[in-house]
Amino acid sequence: MKVAELAKSLGTTADTVRYYSRLGLLKPAKSVNGYKSYSNKEVSRLKFILSARNLGFSVADIKEIINESEDGKSACPLVRSLIKERLEETEKQFQAMLALRGKMSSALSRWEEMEDKAPTANMVCHLIENFEQIKKA
């Protein structure tokens, strides 16, 4: 199977297939005419990579999981450990986004009541520049 065929069959792009090939996660065979050909094993490998990426695993995580598997070891304990780490990271990011959303909502409600002002030599936009001061008051 060629790059474009593989990409189409898995609903991704040829650039994505090439990217993972450049990283060494996919190992296509080269034919005499220079085309890269992907075996069923590589198709399965790309399915795995795309699924792992959809679950939030990084490329480094995926390399580590694949290496574990290629060493003949079960990657399952590693996968569980990594997903716990990614879940903790995601929770922190989620909480940070909730806090940001709160700030943005607060800013918008305050700013809707404030007048517009022209910039000065020391000010670009008083809404942003005074937000922290107003918030503390």
Coordinates of C-alpha atoms in Angstrom, one line a residue:
M1 CA 0.0 0.0 0.0
K2 CA 1.4 3.4 -1.0
V3 CA 1.4 6.5 1.2
A4 CA -1.8 8.1 -0.2
E5 CA -3.7 4.8 -0.1
L6 CA -2.7 4.2 3.6
A7 CA -3.6 7.8 4.5
K8 CA -7.0 7.5 2.8
S9 CA -7.8 4.1 4.3
L10 CA -7.2 5.4 7.9
G11 CA -8.7 8.9 7.4
T12 CA -5.5 10.8 7.8
T13 CA -3.2 12.7 5.6
A14 CA -0.2 11.6 3.5
D15 CA 1.8 14.2 5.5
T16 CA 0.9 12.4 8.7
V17 CA 2.1 9.1 7.3
R18 CA 5.3 10.6 6.1
Y19 CA 5.8 12.3 9.5
Y20 CA 5.6 9.1 11.4
S21 CA 7.8 7.4 8.8
R22 CA 10.5 10.1 9.3
L23 CA 10.3 9.6 13.0
G24 CA 11.0 5.9 12.5
L25 CA 7.6 4.8 13.9
L26 CA 6.6 3.4 10.5
K27 CA 9.1 1.5 8.4
P28 CA 7.9 1.3 4.8
A29 CA 9.7 -0.9 2.3
K30 CA 11.2 1.0 -0.7
S31 CA 10.5 -0.4 -4.1
V32 CA 12.8 -0.3 -7.1
N33 CA 10.9 2.7 -8.5
G34 CA 11.5 4.6 -5.3
Y35 CA 7.9 4.4 -3.9
K36 CA 7.4 3.6 -0.3
S37 CA 5.2 0.6 0.3
Y38 CA 3.4 -0.1 3.7
S39 CA 2.7 -3.6 4.8
N40 CA -0.3 -4.8 6.8
K41 CA 2.0 -4.6 9.9
E42 CA 2.6 -0.9 9.2
V43 CA -1.1 -0.3 8.6
S44 CA -1.8 -1.8 12.1
R45 CA 1.1 0.3 13.5
L46 CA -0.4 3.5 12.1
K47 CA -3.8 2.6 13.5
F48 CA -2.2 2.2 16.9
I49 CA -0.3 5.5 16.6
L50 CA -3.5 7.4 15.6
S51 CA -5.4 5.8 18.4
A52 CA -2.7 6.6 21.0
R53 CA -2.5 10.2 19.8
N54 CA -6.3 10.5 20.1
L55 CA -5.9 9.4 23.8
G56 CA -3.4 12.1 24.4
F57 CA -0.2 10.1 24.3
S58 CA 2.8 12.1 23.0
V59 CA 5.1 10.9 20.2
A60 CA 7.7 10.2 22.9
D61 CA 5.2 8.1 24.8
I62 CA 4.3 6.2 21.6
K63 CA 8.0 5.5 20.9
E64 CA 8.4 4.2 24.4
I65 CA 5.4 2.0 24.2
I66 CA 6.5 0.6 20.8
N67 CA 10.0 0.0 22.1
E68 CA 8.6 -2.0 25.0
S69 CA 6.5 -4.1 22.7
E70 CA 9.4 -4.7 20.3
D71 CA 11.4 -5.9 23.3
G72 CA 8.8 -8.6 23.7
K73 CA 7.4 -7.1 26.9
S74 CA 3.8 -6.3 27.6
A75 CA 3.4 -2.6 27.1
C76 CA 0.2 -2.6 29.2
P77 CA 1.8 -1.5 32.6
L78 CA 3.6 1.3 30.8
V79 CA 0.4 2.4 29.0
R80 CA -1.5 2.5 32.3
S81 CA 1.3 4.5 34.0
L82 CA 1.5 6.9 31.1
I83 CA -2.2 7.5 30.8
K84 CA -2.4 8.3 34.5
E85 CA 0.3 10.9 34.0
R86 CA -1.5 12.3 30.9
L87 CA -4.8 12.4 32.9
E88 CA -3.2 14.3 35.7
E89 CA -1.7 16.8 33.2
T90 CA -5.1 17.2 31.5
E91 CA -6.8 17.8 34.8
K92 CA -4.3 20.6 35.6
Q93 CA -4.8 22.1 32.2
F94 CA -8.6 21.8 32.5
Q95 CA -8.5 23.6 35.9
A96 CA -6.2 26.3 34.5
M97 CA -8.7 26.8 31.5
L98 CA -11.6 27.0 34.0
A99 CA -9.7 29.7 35.9
L100 CA -9.0 31.6 32.7
R101 CA -12.6 31.3 31.6
G102 CA -13.6 32.9 34.9
K103 CA -11.2 35.7 34.4
M104 CA -12.4 36.3 30.9
S105 CA -16.0 36.3 31.9
S106 CA -15.3 38.7 34.8
A107 CA -13.4 41.0 32.4
L108 CA -16.1 41.0 29.9
S109 CA -18.8 41.8 32.4
R110 CA -16.7 44.7 33.8
W111 CA -15.7 46.0 30.4
E112 CA -19.2 46.1 29.1
E113 CA -19.9 48.8 31.7
M114 CA -16.8 50.8 31.0
E115 CA -16.4 53.6 28.5
D116 CA -14.1 53.4 25.5
K117 CA -10.9 55.5 25.8
A118 CA -8.4 56.6 23.2
P119 CA -4.8 55.4 23.6
T120 CA -2.3 57.7 25.2
A121 CA 1.5 57.8 25.3
N122 CA 1.4 55.4 28.3
M123 CA -1.6 53.3 27.6
V124 CA -2.7 51.0 24.8
C125 CA -6.1 49.8 26.1
H126 CA -7.2 50.8 29.6
L127 CA -9.5 47.8 29.8
I128 CA -6.6 45.3 29.9
E129 CA -4.1 47.6 31.6
N130 CA -6.5 48.2 34.5
F131 CA -8.0 44.8 34.8
E132 CA -5.8 43.5 37.6
Q133 CA -6.2 46.7 39.6
I134 CA -10.0 46.7 39.2
K135 CA -10.2 43.1 40.1
K136 CA -8.3 43.7 43.4
A137 CA -10.4 46.7 44.4

